[in-house]
Short mmCIF file of C-alpha atoms in Angstrom, two decimals:
data_model
loop_
_atom_site.label_atom_id
_atom_site.label_comp_id
_atom_site.label_asym_id
_atom_site.label_seq_id
_atom_site.Cartn_x
_atom_site.Cartn_y
_atom_site.Cartn_z
CA UNK A 9 21.92 -83.31 -32.41
CA UNK A 10 18.26 -83.79 -33.24
CA UNK A 11 17.00 -82.41 -36.56
CA UNK A 12 14.34 -79.72 -36.28
CA UNK A 13 10.79 -80.92 -36.88
CA UNK A 14 7.45 -79.18 -37.17
CA UNK A 15 3.83 -80.31 -37.41
CA UNK A 16 3.40 -81.35 -41.02
CA UNK A 17 0.56 -79.88 -43.05
CA UNK A 18 -0.94 -80.68 -46.41
CA UNK A 19 0.26 -77.18 -47.34
CA UNK A 20 3.82 -78.57 -47.20
CA UNK A 21 2.95 -81.14 -49.85
CA UNK A 22 1.45 -78.48 -52.11
CA UNK A 23 4.83 -76.73 -52.34
CA UNK A 24 6.43 -79.66 -54.18
CA UNK A 25 6.60 -77.86 -57.53
CA UNK A 26 7.25 -74.30 -56.35
CA UNK A 27 10.99 -74.50 -56.94
CA UNK A 28 10.52 -76.08 -60.35
CA UNK A 29 7.99 -73.39 -61.30
CA UNK A 30 10.28 -70.46 -60.57
CA UNK A 31 13.33 -72.11 -62.15
CA UNK A 32 11.35 -72.96 -65.29
CA UNK A 33 10.07 -69.39 -65.50
CA UNK A 34 13.64 -68.13 -65.35
CA UNK A 35 15.14 -70.64 -67.80
CA UNK A 36 12.25 -70.91 -70.28
CA UNK A 37 10.85 -67.37 -70.23
CA UNK A 38 13.29 -64.81 -68.83
CA UNK A 39 16.54 -66.05 -70.37
CA UNK A 40 15.15 -66.45 -73.93
CA UNK A 41 13.45 -63.03 -73.77
CA UNK A 42 16.63 -61.30 -72.58
CA UNK A 43 18.67 -63.15 -75.20
CA UNK A 44 16.33 -61.82 -77.93
CA UNK A 45 16.80 -58.26 -76.70
CA UNK A 46 20.58 -58.73 -76.47
CA UNK A 47 20.59 -59.95 -80.07
CA UNK A 48 18.67 -56.88 -81.23
CA UNK A 49 21.08 -54.61 -79.36
CA UNK A 50 24.04 -56.32 -81.02
CA UNK A 51 22.44 -55.93 -84.46
CA UNK A 52 21.74 -52.23 -83.94
CA UNK A 53 25.27 -51.69 -82.69
CA UNK A 54 26.65 -52.86 -86.03
CA UNK A 55 24.26 -50.93 -88.31
CA UNK A 56 25.90 -47.93 -89.96
CA UNK A 57 22.76 -45.91 -90.60
CA UNK A 58 21.46 -42.55 -89.36
CA UNK A 59 19.37 -43.06 -86.27
CA UNK A 60 20.78 -46.49 -85.47
CA UNK A 61 22.69 -45.11 -82.50
CA UNK A 62 19.44 -43.78 -81.04
CA UNK A 63 17.62 -47.05 -81.65
CA UNK A 64 20.53 -48.87 -80.00
CA UNK A 65 20.26 -46.65 -76.93
CA UNK A 66 16.48 -47.12 -76.78
CA UNK A 67 16.81 -50.90 -77.02
CA UNK A 68 19.28 -50.92 -74.12
CA UNK A 69 16.69 -49.02 -72.09
CA UNK A 70 14.08 -51.64 -73.05
CA UNK A 71 16.44 -54.38 -71.86
CA UNK A 72 16.98 -52.60 -68.54
CA UNK A 73 13.25 -52.08 -68.04
CA UNK A 74 12.57 -55.71 -68.96
CA UNK A 75 14.90 -56.91 -66.22
CA UNK A 76 13.08 -54.69 -63.72
CA UNK A 77 9.77 -56.17 -64.89
CA UNK A 78 11.07 -59.73 -64.68
CA UNK A 79 12.38 -59.06 -61.18
CA UNK A 80 8.92 -57.85 -60.19
CA UNK A 81 7.41 -61.01 -61.70
CA UNK A 82 9.84 -63.20 -59.75
CA UNK A 83 8.89 -61.40 -56.56
CA UNK A 84 5.19 -61.75 -57.32
CA UNK A 85 5.47 -65.51 -57.88
CA UNK A 86 7.46 -65.94 -54.65
CA UNK A 87 5.10 -63.80 -52.59
CA UNK A 88 2.00 -65.64 -53.83
CA UNK A 89 3.68 -68.97 -53.09
CA UNK A 90 4.57 -67.92 -49.56
CA UNK A 91 1.19 -66.38 -48.74
CA UNK A 92 -0.67 -69.45 -50.02
CA UNK A 93 1.61 -71.68 -47.95
CA UNK A 94 1.05 -69.66 -44.78
CA UNK A 95 -2.72 -69.54 -45.31
CA UNK A 96 -2.78 -73.31 -45.76
CA UNK A 97 -0.78 -73.89 -42.59
CA UNK A 98 -2.96 -71.48 -40.62
CA UNK A 99 -6.15 -73.24 -41.70
CA UNK A 100 -4.83 -76.73 -40.96
CA UNK A 101 -3.43 -75.72 -37.59
CA UNK A 102 -6.83 -74.17 -36.73
CA UNK A 103 -5.38 -70.66 -36.59
CA UNK A 104 -7.17 -69.47 -39.70
CA UNK A 105 -9.46 -67.07 -37.84
CA UNK A 106 -6.61 -65.38 -35.97
CA UNK A 107 -3.84 -65.38 -38.60
CA UNK A 108 -5.20 -66.57 -41.92
CA UNK A 109 -7.32 -63.49 -42.60
CA UNK A 110 -4.35 -61.21 -41.94
CA UNK A 111 -1.89 -62.94 -44.25
CA UNK A 112 -3.26 -61.49 -47.49
CA UNK A 113 -2.63 -57.93 -46.30
CA UNK A 114 0.53 -58.58 -44.32
CA UNK A 115 3.77 -56.82 -45.24
CA UNK A 116 7.08 -58.70 -45.36
CA UNK A 117 7.94 -58.14 -41.70
CA UNK A 118 4.54 -59.46 -40.65
CA UNK A 119 4.82 -62.48 -42.96
CA UNK A 120 8.10 -63.34 -41.25
CA UNK A 121 6.33 -63.11 -37.89
CA UNK A 122 3.47 -65.35 -39.02
CA UNK A 123 5.92 -67.87 -40.44
CA UNK A 124 7.54 -68.10 -37.01
CA UNK A 125 4.18 -68.51 -35.28
CA UNK A 126 3.01 -71.21 -37.68
CA UNK A 127 6.22 -73.20 -38.23
CA UNK A 128 8.15 -72.58 -34.98
CA UNK A 129 11.26 -71.52 -36.86
CA UNK A 130 12.43 -68.11 -38.05
CA UNK A 131 12.54 -67.35 -41.75
CA UNK A 132 15.87 -65.70 -40.95
CA UNK A 133 17.22 -69.13 -40.02
CA UNK A 134 16.96 -70.27 -43.65
CA UNK A 135 20.18 -69.77 -45.66
CA UNK A 136 18.16 -68.23 -48.48
CA UNK A 137 16.73 -65.48 -46.25
CA UNK A 138 19.23 -62.73 -47.13
CA UNK A 139 18.51 -63.15 -50.85
CA UNK A 140 14.77 -63.30 -50.21
CA UNK A 141 15.02 -60.11 -48.16
CA UNK A 142 16.83 -58.43 -51.05
CA UNK A 143 14.10 -59.69 -53.37
CA UNK A 144 11.49 -58.04 -51.14
CA UNK A 145 13.26 -54.68 -51.44
CA UNK A 146 13.68 -55.17 -55.17
CA UNK A 147 10.00 -55.95 -55.57
CA UNK A 148 9.10 -52.75 -53.73
CA UNK A 149 11.57 -50.67 -55.75
CA UNK A 150 10.52 -52.12 -59.12
CA UNK A 151 6.86 -51.54 -58.30
CA UNK A 152 6.98 -48.14 -56.59
CA UNK A 153 10.26 -46.52 -57.63
CA UNK A 154 12.52 -44.60 -55.28
CA UNK A 155 11.93 -44.88 -51.56
CA UNK A 156 13.19 -46.73 -48.51
CA UNK A 157 13.72 -50.01 -50.39
CA UNK A 158 15.79 -48.33 -53.11
CA UNK A 159 17.90 -46.64 -50.44
CA UNK A 160 18.48 -49.98 -48.71
CA UNK A 161 19.40 -51.63 -52.00
CA UNK A 162 21.90 -48.86 -52.77
CA UNK A 163 23.60 -49.68 -49.48
CA UNK A 164 23.51 -53.47 -49.76
CA UNK A 165 23.67 -54.18 -53.50
CA UNK A 166 25.87 -51.76 -55.46
CA UNK A 167 25.99 -54.33 -58.31
CA UNK A 168 22.47 -53.19 -59.21
CA UNK A 169 24.02 -50.00 -60.55
CA UNK A 170 26.98 -51.26 -62.61
CA UNK A 171 27.27 -48.20 -64.87
CA UNK A 172 26.71 -45.19 -62.63
CA UNK A 173 28.81 -42.41 -64.19
CA UNK A 174 30.87 -40.04 -62.10
CA UNK A 175 30.78 -36.32 -62.83
CA UNK A 176 33.72 -33.93 -62.62
CA UNK A 177 33.48 -31.32 -59.84
CA UNK A 178 31.67 -28.11 -60.74
CA UNK A 179 33.90 -25.18 -61.68
CA UNK A 180 33.10 -23.23 -58.52
CA UNK A 181 34.28 -26.10 -56.31
CA UNK A 182 37.83 -25.93 -54.84
CA UNK A 183 40.61 -27.58 -56.90
CA UNK A 184 41.13 -31.21 -55.98
CA UNK A 185 37.49 -31.76 -55.00
CA UNK A 186 36.38 -35.39 -55.45
CA UNK A 187 34.32 -36.42 -58.43
CA UNK A 188 30.59 -36.59 -57.82
CA UNK A 189 28.80 -39.92 -58.15
CA UNK A 190 25.24 -39.75 -59.39
CA UNK A 191 22.64 -41.07 -56.91
CA UNK A 192 21.61 -44.73 -57.17
CA UNK A 193 17.99 -44.30 -58.18
CA UNK A 194 15.61 -46.89 -59.63
CA UNK A 195 15.61 -45.21 -63.05
CA UNK A 196 19.35 -45.89 -63.22
CA UNK A 197 19.12 -49.46 -61.88
CA UNK A 198 20.33 -52.20 -64.22
CA UNK A 199 19.85 -55.61 -62.60
CA UNK A 200 22.56 -58.09 -63.63
CA UNK A 201 21.23 -61.40 -64.94
CA UNK A 202 23.43 -63.17 -62.40
CA UNK A 203 21.50 -61.33 -59.66
CA UNK A 204 18.16 -62.44 -61.11
CA UNK A 205 19.46 -66.01 -61.21
CA UNK A 206 20.59 -65.83 -57.56
CA UNK A 207 17.11 -64.71 -56.48
CA UNK A 208 15.48 -67.58 -58.36
CA UNK A 209 17.92 -70.06 -56.85
CA UNK A 210 17.18 -68.67 -53.37
CA UNK A 211 13.45 -69.28 -53.82
CA UNK A 212 14.07 -72.82 -55.06
CA UNK A 213 16.48 -73.46 -52.19
CA UNK A 214 13.90 -72.26 -49.67
CA UNK A 215 11.29 -74.71 -50.93
CA UNK A 216 13.84 -77.54 -50.95
CA UNK A 217 14.55 -76.75 -47.31
CA UNK A 218 10.83 -76.82 -46.56
CA UNK A 219 10.63 -80.24 -48.22
CA UNK A 220 13.58 -81.46 -46.16
CA UNK A 221 11.98 -80.35 -42.88
CA UNK A 222 8.71 -81.94 -43.95
CA UNK A 223 10.47 -85.27 -44.57
CA UNK A 224 12.26 -85.06 -41.21
CA UNK A 225 8.90 -84.40 -39.55
CA UNK A 226 7.19 -87.53 -40.87
CA UNK A 227 6.59 -89.63 -37.78
CA UNK A 228 6.69 -93.07 -39.39
CA UNK A 229 9.32 -93.12 -42.11
CA UNK A 230 9.90 -96.04 -44.43
CA UNK A 231 13.42 -97.45 -44.80
CA UNK A 232 13.97 -95.71 -48.13
CA UNK A 233 13.23 -92.28 -46.65
CA UNK A 234 15.33 -93.02 -43.56
CA UNK A 235 18.29 -93.88 -45.77
CA UNK A 236 17.76 -90.81 -47.94
CA UNK A 237 17.62 -88.51 -44.91
CA UNK A 238 20.73 -90.07 -43.39
CA UNK A 239 22.62 -89.20 -46.57
CA UNK A 240 21.06 -85.76 -46.84
CA UNK A 241 22.00 -84.78 -43.29
CA UNK A 242 25.63 -85.32 -44.23
CA UNK A 243 25.52 -83.65 -47.64
CA UNK A 244 23.32 -80.65 -46.81
CA UNK A 245 24.91 -77.28 -46.13
CA UNK A 246 22.14 -76.55 -43.60
CA UNK A 247 20.48 -78.99 -41.22
CA UNK A 248 18.21 -77.09 -38.81
CA UNK A 249 18.49 -78.40 -35.29
CA UNK A 250 15.80 -78.84 -32.66
CA UNK A 251 16.26 -76.46 -29.73
CA UNK A 252 17.96 -77.98 -26.72
CA UNK A 253 15.69 -79.03 -23.87
CA UNK A 254 15.13 -76.10 -21.59
CA UNK A 255 16.61 -73.73 -24.17
#
């Protein structure tokens, strides 16, 4: 099988630190900030003073809201990275007038279409796509509140609501009626840190895959790169393949 190749652009080179940027933001900014809030919650939990229970509850709300805000920040970084990449490719491939001007205002579905037009491969083909698609819905929900994205997340990601209480049936309901589960709304969303980490890793994985395709697409490779790619083709979980002739 022949590895997939595209027409390399300088925009590919400019993505070299994108994965490092998002991982550093998570490890050096998000994790320490959440750890500080967790520490305050633990301290308030052990204070035997009037009002401490209310302060403890308020701090847990601040932690939940902080995770929503950090998720929105992660989405913003990813979206700016992707849009800048697509604009760069469009300009270098001399499609700037037809596509480049539309990228800034494009919604997620349109960005996926432009990626296909510019790079001759579907974003959905990347192993990280499902997580990136979830991130898109999360970004919408964190920014706008309840709506179509929140509904989709409730269907696909129940872990975003780990503590939804269930209410006993109302008295007028027949005996044996099932308990009622409160709706999964954004104001009850509590994003697990492990979910935030998975989104960051998906972004970093995407840019590593872009780098791999870029290296495969270099026409004249030196022996060091040839050897590295030979090893990587064996070790990678995903090696995109060129379409068969006539396919």
